[in-house]
């Protein structure tokens, strides 16, 4: 297995403010320096990085800056994360326009995977049709990604209509998109991450590892929270998955590099102990 790290820890996650009035411009992004993130991720011993679609947009007109950085650090752009509401028919074309743009940029910088979150909660309440709309939208994402040589997977997320195991089941039976388990989000949604990985072993296409304090719903470096990470990694291995494990930590009070190093040390020891 190869180890990657998400750049989110350098600046946290925000949304582009122009998206309030223009859905097609509503990208995820982190406000920290991508250059600093990639250098720190490399120094911490990771081979790959995942970034938000909005951070790639910043390099659309100066691609050499990012490609030269990746080459100099020996870090591979593994995956790009994006998302959408998916349930609002009127704005869906603009959301798909943005996702297709993300696919194009991801491929341009050498990524092989697109990770997608979403499924908005309506103010008036979620309808049964919302899962159908989300599933249909995700199937379209699969095709858009494939057109650019990318493999797409869905990331269940707190704050969407896919938090709990039942909600995940409800979606997965309706769509053909791959599964990207986020171990902390699955646990916070009331699920057993290892059990859900085993349930959808044949759909496993990408993995996000993060730890969590379930009492405070605070995300933590690997090994500092409550998750049974050895069983989670065993479940990943049982699925026959032998590819990227991407560590993700939304925020950290100290030096982001320190957090990356701590998770890297824990994960490497875990993989060595398991013979992975």
Coordinates of N, CA and C in Angstrom, one line a residue, residues 34-235:
X34 N -0.5 25.5 -0.6 CA -0.4 24.2 -1.2 C 1.1 23.9 -1.4
X35 N 1.9 24.9 -1.7 CA 3.4 24.6 -1.8 C 4.0 24.1 -0.5
X36 N 3.6 24.8 0.6 CA 4.1 24.4 1.9 C 3.5 23.0 2.3
X37 N 2.3 22.8 2.0 CA 1.7 21.5 2.3 C 2.4 20.3 1.5
X38 N 2.7 20.5 0.3 CA 3.3 19.4 -0.5 C 4.7 19.2 0.0
X39 N 5.5 20.3 0.3 CA 6.8 20.1 0.8 C 6.8 19.4 2.2
X40 N 5.9 19.8 3.1 CA 5.8 19.1 4.4 C 5.3 17.6 4.2
X41 N 4.4 17.4 3.3 CA 3.9 16.0 3.1 C 5.1 15.1 2.6
X42 N 5.9 15.7 1.7 CA 7.0 14.9 1.3 C 8.0 14.7 2.4
X43 N 8.3 15.7 3.2 CA 9.3 15.6 4.3 C 8.8 14.6 5.3
X44 N 7.5 14.5 5.5 CA 6.9 13.5 6.5 C 7.0 12.1 6.0
X45 N 7.3 11.9 4.7 CA 7.5 10.5 4.2 C 6.4 10.0 3.3
X46 N 5.5 10.8 3.0 CA 4.3 10.4 2.1 C 4.7 10.5 0.6
X47 N 4.1 9.6 -0.2 CA 4.4 9.6 -1.6 C 3.3 10.4 -2.4
X48 N 2.2 10.6 -1.8 CA 1.1 11.2 -2.6 C 0.4 12.3 -1.8
X49 N -0.4 13.1 -2.6 CA -1.2 14.1 -2.0 C -2.6 14.2 -2.6
X50 N -3.6 14.5 -1.8 CA -4.9 14.8 -2.3 C -5.2 16.3 -2.1
X51 N -5.9 16.9 -3.0 CA -6.2 18.4 -2.9 C -7.6 18.6 -3.2
X52 N -8.1 19.8 -2.9 CA -9.5 20.2 -3.3 C -9.5 20.7 -4.7
X53 N -10.6 20.6 -5.3 CA -10.7 21.1 -6.7 C -10.4 22.6 -6.7
X54 N -10.8 23.4 -5.7 CA -10.6 24.8 -5.7 C -9.1 25.2 -5.7
X55 N -8.3 24.4 -5.0 CA -6.9 24.6 -5.0 C -6.2 24.4 -6.3
X56 N -6.8 23.4 -7.1 CA -6.2 23.2 -8.4 C -6.5 24.4 -9.3
X57 N -7.7 25.0 -9.2 CA -8.1 26.1 -10.0 C -7.0 27.2 -10.0
X58 N -6.4 27.4 -8.9 CA -5.4 28.4 -8.7 C -4.2 28.2 -9.6
X59 N -4.0 26.9 -10.1 CA -2.9 26.6 -10.9 C -3.2 26.4 -12.4
X60 N -4.5 26.7 -12.7 CA -5.0 26.5 -14.1 C -4.2 27.4 -15.1
X61 N -3.8 28.6 -14.7 CA -3.1 29.5 -15.6 C -1.6 29.4 -15.4
X62 N -1.1 28.7 -14.4 CA 0.3 28.6 -14.2 C 0.6 27.1 -13.8
X63 N 0.3 26.2 -14.7 CA 0.5 24.8 -14.3 C 1.9 24.3 -14.0
X64 N 2.9 25.0 -14.6 CA 4.2 24.6 -14.3 C 4.6 24.8 -12.9
X65 N 4.0 25.7 -12.2 CA 4.3 25.9 -10.7 C 4.0 24.6 -10.0
X66 N 2.9 24.0 -10.2 CA 2.5 22.8 -9.5 C 3.2 21.6 -10.0
X67 N 3.3 21.4 -11.3 CA 4.0 20.3 -11.8 C 5.5 20.2 -11.4
X68 N 6.1 21.4 -11.4 CA 7.5 21.4 -11.0 C 7.7 21.1 -9.5
X69 N 6.7 21.6 -8.7 CA 6.7 21.3 -7.2 C 6.6 19.8 -7.0
X70 N 5.6 19.2 -7.7 CA 5.4 17.8 -7.5 C 6.7 17.0 -7.9
X71 N 7.3 17.4 -9.0 CA 8.5 16.7 -9.5 C 9.6 16.9 -8.5
X72 N 9.8 18.1 -8.0 CA 10.9 18.4 -7.1 C 10.8 17.7 -5.7
X73 N 9.6 17.5 -5.3 CA 9.4 16.8 -4.0 C 9.2 15.3 -4.1
X74 N 8.9 14.8 -5.3 CA 8.7 13.4 -5.5 C 7.3 13.0 -5.0
X75 N 6.4 13.9 -4.9 CA 5.0 13.7 -4.5 C 4.1 13.6 -5.7
X76 N 3.2 12.6 -5.7 CA 2.3 12.4 -6.8 C 0.9 12.9 -6.4
X77 N 0.3 13.7 -7.3 CA -1.1 14.1 -7.1 C -2.0 12.8 -7.3
X78 N -2.5 12.3 -6.3 CA -3.2 11.0 -6.3 C -4.7 11.3 -6.7
X79 N -5.3 12.3 -6.0 CA -6.7 12.4 -6.1 C -7.1 13.9 -5.8
X80 N -8.3 14.2 -6.3 CA -8.9 15.5 -6.2 C -10.3 15.3 -5.5
X81 N -10.6 16.2 -4.5 CA -11.9 16.1 -3.8 C -12.8 17.2 -4.3
X82 N -14.0 16.9 -4.6 CA -15.0 17.9 -4.9 C -16.4 17.4 -4.4
X83 N -17.4 18.2 -4.6 CA -18.7 17.9 -4.1 C -19.8 18.7 -4.7
X84 N -21.0 18.3 -4.4 CA -22.2 19.1 -4.9 C -23.4 18.8 -4.1
X85 N -24.4 19.6 -4.3 CA -25.7 19.3 -3.7 C -26.4 18.1 -4.3
X86 N -26.5 18.0 -5.6 CA -27.0 16.9 -6.4 C -28.5 16.8 -6.4
X87 N -29.2 17.4 -5.4 CA -30.6 17.1 -5.2 C -31.5 18.2 -5.9
X88 N -30.9 19.4 -6.3 CA -31.6 20.5 -6.8 C -31.5 20.5 -8.4
X89 N -32.6 20.1 -9.0 CA -32.5 19.9 -10.5 C -32.1 21.2 -11.2
X90 N -32.5 22.4 -10.8 CA -32.2 23.6 -11.5 C -30.7 23.9 -11.5
X91 N -30.0 23.6 -10.4 CA -28.6 23.9 -10.3 C -27.7 22.8 -10.7
X92 N -28.2 21.6 -10.9 CA -27.4 20.4 -11.2 C -26.5 20.6 -12.5
X93 N -27.0 21.2 -13.6 CA -26.1 21.4 -14.7 C -24.9 22.2 -14.4
X94 N -25.0 23.3 -13.6 CA -23.9 24.1 -13.2 C -22.9 23.3 -12.3
X95 N -23.5 22.5 -11.4 CA -22.7 21.6 -10.5 C -21.9 20.6 -11.4
X96 N -22.5 20.0 -12.4 CA -21.8 19.1 -13.3 C -20.7 19.8 -14.1
X97 N -21.0 21.0 -14.5 CA -20.0 21.8 -15.2 C -18.7 22.0 -14.3
X98 N -18.9 22.3 -13.1 CA -17.8 22.4 -12.2 C -17.1 21.1 -11.9
X99 N -17.8 20.0 -11.8 CA -17.2 18.7 -11.6 C -16.4 18.3 -12.8
X100 N -17.0 18.6 -14.0 CA -16.2 18.2 -15.2 C -14.9 19.0 -15.3
X101 N -15.0 20.3 -14.9 CA -13.8 21.2 -14.9 C -12.8 20.6 -13.9
X102 N -13.2 20.1 -12.7 CA -12.3 19.5 -11.8 C -11.7 18.2 -12.3
X103 N -12.4 17.4 -13.1 CA -11.9 16.2 -13.7 C -10.8 16.6 -14.7
X104 N -11.1 17.7 -15.5 CA -10.1 18.1 -16.5 C -8.8 18.5 -15.8
X105 N -8.9 19.3 -14.8 CA -7.7 19.8 -14.1 C -7.0 18.6 -13.4
X106 N -7.7 17.7 -12.8 CA -7.1 16.6 -12.1 C -6.3 15.8 -13.0
X107 N -6.9 15.5 -14.2 CA -6.1 14.7 -15.2 C -4.9 15.5 -15.7
X108 N -5.1 16.8 -15.9 CA -3.9 17.6 -16.3 C -2.7 17.5 -15.4
X109 N -3.0 17.4 -14.1 CA -1.9 17.3 -13.2 C -1.5 15.9 -12.7
X110 N -2.1 14.9 -13.4 CA -1.7 13.5 -13.2 C -2.4 12.7 -12.2
X111 N -3.5 13.2 -11.7 CA -4.3 12.4 -10.7 C -5.0 11.3 -11.4
X112 N -5.3 10.3 -10.7 CA -6.0 9.1 -11.2 C -7.4 8.9 -10.6
X113 N -7.7 9.7 -9.5 CA -8.9 9.5 -8.8 C -9.7 10.8 -8.5
X114 N -11.0 10.7 -8.6 CA -11.9 11.8 -8.2 C -12.7 11.4 -7.0
X115 N -12.7 12.1 -5.9 CA -13.4 11.8 -4.7 C -14.6 12.8 -4.6
X116 N -15.8 12.4 -4.4 CA -16.9 13.2 -4.4 C -17.7 13.1 -3.1
X117 N -18.1 14.2 -2.5 CA -19.0 14.2 -1.4 C -20.3 14.9 -1.8
X118 N -21.3 14.8 -1.0 CA -22.5 15.6 -1.2 C -23.8 14.9 -1.0
X119 N -24.9 15.6 -1.4 CA -26.2 15.2 -1.1 C -26.8 16.1 0.0
X120 N -27.4 17.2 -0.5 CA -27.8 18.3 0.4 C -29.0 17.9 1.2
X121 N -29.0 18.4 2.5 CA -30.2 18.3 3.3 C -31.1 19.5 3.0
X122 N -32.3 19.3 2.6 CA -33.2 20.4 2.4 C -33.7 21.0 3.7
X123 N -34.0 22.3 3.7 CA -34.6 22.9 4.9 C -35.9 22.3 5.2
X124 N -36.6 21.9 4.2 CA -38.0 21.3 4.4 C -37.9 19.8 4.7
X125 N -36.7 19.2 4.7 CA -36.6 17.8 5.0 C -36.2 17.0 3.8
X126 N -35.5 15.9 4.0 CA -35.1 15.0 2.9 C -36.3 14.2 2.4
X127 N -36.3 14.1 1.1 CA -37.4 13.3 0.5 C -36.8 12.0 -0.1
X128 N -37.6 11.0 -0.3 CA -37.1 9.7 -0.9 C -36.5 10.0 -2.2
X129 N -37.0 10.9 -3.0 CA -36.5 11.2 -4.3 C -35.1 11.8 -4.3
X130 N -34.7 12.4 -3.1 CA -33.4 13.0 -3.0 C -32.3 11.9 -3.2
X131 N -32.6 10.7 -2.7 CA -31.6 9.6 -2.8 C -31.5 9.2 -4.3
X132 N -32.6 9.2 -5.0 CA -32.6 8.9 -6.4 C -31.8 10.0 -7.2
X133 N -32.0 11.2 -6.8 CA -31.3 12.3 -7.5 C -29.8 12.3 -7.2
X134 N -29.5 12.0 -6.0 CA -28.1 11.9 -5.6 C -27.4 10.7 -6.4
X135 N -28.1 9.6 -6.4 CA -27.5 8.4 -7.1 C -27.4 8.7 -8.6
X136 N -28.4 9.3 -9.2 CA -28.3 9.5 -10.6 C -27.1 10.5 -10.9
X137 N -27.0 11.5 -10.0 CA -25.9 12.5 -10.2 C -24.6 11.8 -10.1
X138 N -24.4 10.9 -9.1 CA -23.2 10.2 -8.9 C -22.8 9.3 -10.1
X139 N -23.9 8.7 -10.7 CA -23.6 7.9 -11.9 C -23.1 8.8 -13.0
X140 N -23.6 10.0 -13.2 CA -23.1 10.9 -14.2 C -21.6 11.3 -13.9
X141 N -21.3 11.5 -12.6 CA -19.9 11.8 -12.2 C -19.0 10.6 -12.6
X142 N -19.4 9.4 -12.4 CA -18.6 8.2 -12.8 C -18.2 8.4 -14.3
X143 N -19.2 8.7 -15.1 CA -19.0 8.8 -16.5 C -18.1 10.0 -16.9
X144 N -18.3 11.1 -16.2 CA -17.5 12.3 -16.4 C -16.0 12.0 -16.1
X145 N -15.8 11.4 -14.9 CA -14.5 11.1 -14.5 C -13.8 10.1 -15.5
X146 N -14.5 9.1 -15.9 CA -14.0 8.1 -16.8 C -13.5 8.8 -18.1
X147 N -14.3 9.7 -18.6 CA -13.9 10.4 -19.8 C -12.5 11.1 -19.7
X148 N -12.1 11.4 -18.5 CA -10.8 12.0 -18.3 C -9.8 11.1 -17.6
X149 N -10.1 9.8 -17.7 CA -9.2 8.8 -17.2 C -9.1 8.7 -15.7
X150 N -10.2 9.1 -15.0 CA -10.2 9.1 -13.6 C -11.2 8.0 -13.1
X151 N -11.0 7.5 -11.9 CA -11.9 6.6 -11.2 C -12.6 7.4 -10.1
X152 N -13.9 7.4 -10.1 CA -14.7 8.2 -9.1 C -15.1 7.3 -7.9
X153 N -15.1 7.9 -6.7 CA -15.7 7.3 -5.6 C -16.4 8.3 -4.7
X154 N -17.4 7.8 -3.9 CA -18.2 8.6 -3.1 C -17.8 8.5 -1.6
X155 N -17.7 9.7 -1.0 CA -17.2 9.9 0.4 C -18.4 10.3 1.2
X156 N -19.0 9.4 2.1 CA -20.0 9.8 3.0 C -19.5 10.9 4.0
X157 N -20.4 11.8 4.3 CA -19.9 13.0 5.1 C -21.0 13.5 6.0
X158 N -20.5 13.8 7.2 CA -21.5 14.5 8.1 C -22.0 15.8 7.5
X159 N -23.3 16.0 7.8 CA -24.0 17.2 7.2 C -24.6 17.0 5.9
X160 N -24.5 15.7 5.4 CA -25.2 15.4 4.1 C -26.3 14.4 4.4
X161 N -27.0 13.9 3.4 CA -28.1 12.9 3.6 C -27.5 11.5 3.6
X162 N -26.2 11.4 3.7 CA -25.5 10.1 3.8 C -24.5 10.1 5.0
X163 N -25.1 10.0 6.1 CA -24.3 9.9 7.4 C -24.3 8.5 8.0
X164 N -25.4 8.0 8.2 CA -25.6 6.7 8.9 C -25.4 5.5 8.0
X165 N -25.2 4.3 8.5 CA -25.1 3.1 7.7 C -26.3 2.9 6.9
X166 N -27.5 3.1 7.4 CA -28.7 2.9 6.7 C -28.8 3.9 5.5
X167 N -28.4 5.1 5.7 CA -28.4 6.0 4.6 C -27.4 5.7 3.5
X168 N -26.2 5.2 3.9 CA -25.2 4.7 3.0 C -25.8 3.5 2.2
X169 N -26.4 2.6 2.9 CA -27.1 1.5 2.1 C -28.1 1.9 1.1
X170 N -28.9 2.9 1.5 CA -29.9 3.4 0.7 C -29.3 4.0 -0.6
X171 N -28.2 4.7 -0.5 CA -27.6 5.3 -1.6 C -26.9 4.2 -2.5
X172 N -26.1 3.4 -1.9 CA -25.2 2.4 -2.6 C -26.0 1.5 -3.5
X173 N -27.2 1.1 -3.1 CA -28.1 0.2 -3.9 C -28.6 0.9 -5.1
X174 N -28.5 2.2 -5.2 CA -29.0 3.0 -6.3 C -28.0 3.5 -7.3
X175 N -26.7 3.4 -6.9 CA -25.7 4.0 -7.7 C -24.5 3.0 -8.0
X176 N -23.8 3.2 -9.0 CA -22.6 2.4 -9.3 C -21.3 3.0 -9.0
X177 N -21.3 4.2 -8.4 CA -20.0 4.8 -8.0 C -19.3 4.0 -7.0
X178 N -17.9 4.1 -7.0 CA -17.1 3.4 -6.0 C -17.3 4.0 -4.6
X179 N -16.7 3.3 -3.6 CA -16.9 3.7 -2.2 C -15.5 4.2 -1.7
X180 N -15.5 5.4 -1.1 CA -14.4 6.0 -0.4 C -14.8 6.1 1.0
X181 N -14.4 5.1 1.9 CA -14.8 5.3 3.3 C -13.9 6.3 3.9
X182 N -14.5 7.2 4.7 CA -13.8 8.1 5.6 C -14.0 7.6 7.0
X183 N -13.0 7.0 7.6 CA -13.2 6.2 8.8 C -13.9 7.1 9.9
X184 N -13.5 8.3 10.1 CA -14.0 9.1 11.2 C -15.5 9.5 10.9
X185 N -15.8 9.9 9.7 CA -17.1 10.3 9.3 C -18.1 9.1 9.5
X186 N -17.6 7.9 9.1 CA -18.5 6.8 9.2 C -18.8 6.5 10.7
X187 N -17.8 6.6 11.5 CA -17.9 6.3 12.9 C -18.8 7.4 13.6
X188 N -18.6 8.6 13.2 CA -19.5 9.7 13.8 C -20.9 9.6 13.3
X189 N -21.1 9.0 12.2 CA -22.5 8.8 11.7 C -23.2 7.5 12.3
X190 N -22.5 6.9 13.2 CA -23.1 5.7 13.9 C -22.7 4.4 13.4
X191 N -21.7 4.4 12.5 CA -21.3 3.1 11.8 C -20.0 2.5 12.4
X192 N -19.8 1.3 12.0 CA -18.5 0.6 12.3 C -17.7 0.7 11.0
X193 N -16.7 1.5 10.9 CA -16.0 1.7 9.7 C -15.5 0.3 9.1
X194 N -14.9 -0.5 9.9 CA -14.4 -1.8 9.4 C -15.5 -2.6 8.8
X195 N -16.7 -2.7 9.5 CA -17.8 -3.5 9.0 C -18.3 -2.9 7.7
X196 N -18.4 -1.6 7.6 CA -18.9 -1.0 6.3 C -17.9 -1.2 5.2
X197 N -16.6 -1.2 5.5 CA -15.6 -1.6 4.4 C -15.8 -3.0 4.0
X198 N -16.1 -3.9 4.9 CA -16.3 -5.3 4.6 C -17.6 -5.4 3.8
X199 N -18.6 -4.7 4.1 CA -19.9 -4.8 3.4 C -19.8 -4.3 2.0
X200 N -19.0 -3.3 1.7 CA -18.8 -2.8 0.4 C -17.4 -3.0 -0.2
X201 N -16.9 -4.2 0.2 CA -15.5 -4.5 -0.2 C -15.3 -4.5 -1.7
X202 N -16.4 -4.9 -2.5 CA -16.2 -4.9 -3.9 C -16.4 -3.6 -4.6
X203 N -16.7 -2.6 -3.8 CA -16.9 -1.2 -4.3 C -15.7 -0.3 -3.8
X204 N -14.8 -0.8 -3.1 CA -13.7 0.0 -2.5 C -12.8 0.5 -3.6
X205 N -12.7 1.8 -3.7 CA -11.9 2.4 -4.7 C -10.8 3.4 -4.2
X206 N -11.0 3.9 -2.9 CA -10.1 4.9 -2.4 C -10.4 4.8 -0.9
X207 N -9.4 5.3 -0.1 CA -9.6 5.2 1.4 C -9.1 6.5 2.0
X208 N -9.9 7.0 2.9 CA -9.5 8.2 3.8 C -9.4 7.7 5.2
X209 N -8.2 7.8 5.8 CA -8.1 7.4 7.2 C -8.0 8.7 8.1
X210 N -8.8 8.7 9.1 CA -8.6 9.7 10.1 C -9.2 9.2 11.4
X211 N -8.7 9.7 12.5 CA -9.1 9.2 13.8 C -10.0 10.3 14.4
X212 N -10.7 9.9 15.5 CA -11.7 10.8 16.0 C -12.0 10.6 17.5
X213 N -12.3 11.6 18.2 CA -12.8 11.6 19.6 C -14.3 11.6 19.4
X214 N -15.0 10.6 19.6 CA -16.4 10.5 19.3 C -17.3 11.4 20.3
X215 N -16.8 11.6 21.5 CA -17.5 12.4 22.4 C -17.6 13.9 22.0
X216 N -16.5 14.4 21.4 CA -16.5 15.8 21.0 C -16.6 15.9 19.4
X217 N -16.6 14.8 18.7 CA -16.5 14.7 17.3 C -15.3 15.6 16.8
X218 N -14.2 15.4 17.4 CA -13.0 16.1 17.0 C -12.1 15.1 16.3
X219 N -11.7 15.5 15.1 CA -10.8 14.7 14.3 C -9.4 14.8 14.8
X220 N -8.7 13.7 14.8 CA -7.3 13.6 15.4 C -6.4 12.8 14.5
X221 N -5.1 13.0 14.7 CA -4.1 12.2 14.0 C -4.3 10.7 14.3
X222 N -3.9 9.9 13.4 CA -4.1 8.4 13.6 C -3.5 7.9 14.9
X223 N -4.2 7.1 15.6 CA -3.7 6.5 16.9 C -4.0 7.3 18.1
X224 N -4.6 8.5 17.9 CA -4.9 9.4 19.1 C -6.4 9.4 19.4
X225 N -7.2 8.7 18.7 CA -8.6 8.7 18.9 C -9.1 7.4 19.4
X226 N -10.4 7.1 19.0 CA -11.1 5.9 19.5 C -11.2 4.8 18.5
X227 N -10.8 5.0 17.3 CA -11.1 4.0 16.2 C -10.2 2.8 16.3
X228 N -10.8 1.7 15.9 CA -10.0 0.4 15.9 C -9.3 0.4 14.5
X229 N -8.2 1.2 14.4 CA -7.5 1.3 13.1 C -6.9 -0.1 12.6
X230 N -6.4 -0.9 13.5 CA -5.9 -2.2 13.0 C -7.0 -3.0 12.3
X231 N -8.2 -3.0 12.9 CA -9.3 -3.8 12.2 C -9.7 -3.1 10.9
X232 N -9.7 -1.8 10.9 CA -10.0 -1.1 9.7 C -9.0 -1.4 8.6
X233 N -7.7 -1.4 8.9 CA -6.7 -1.8 7.9 C -6.9 -3.3 7.5
X234 N -7.2 -4.1 8.4 CA -7.4 -5.5 8.1 C -8.6 -5.6 7.1
X235 N -9.6 -4.9 7.3 CA -10.8 -4.9 6.4 C -10.4 -4.5 5.0

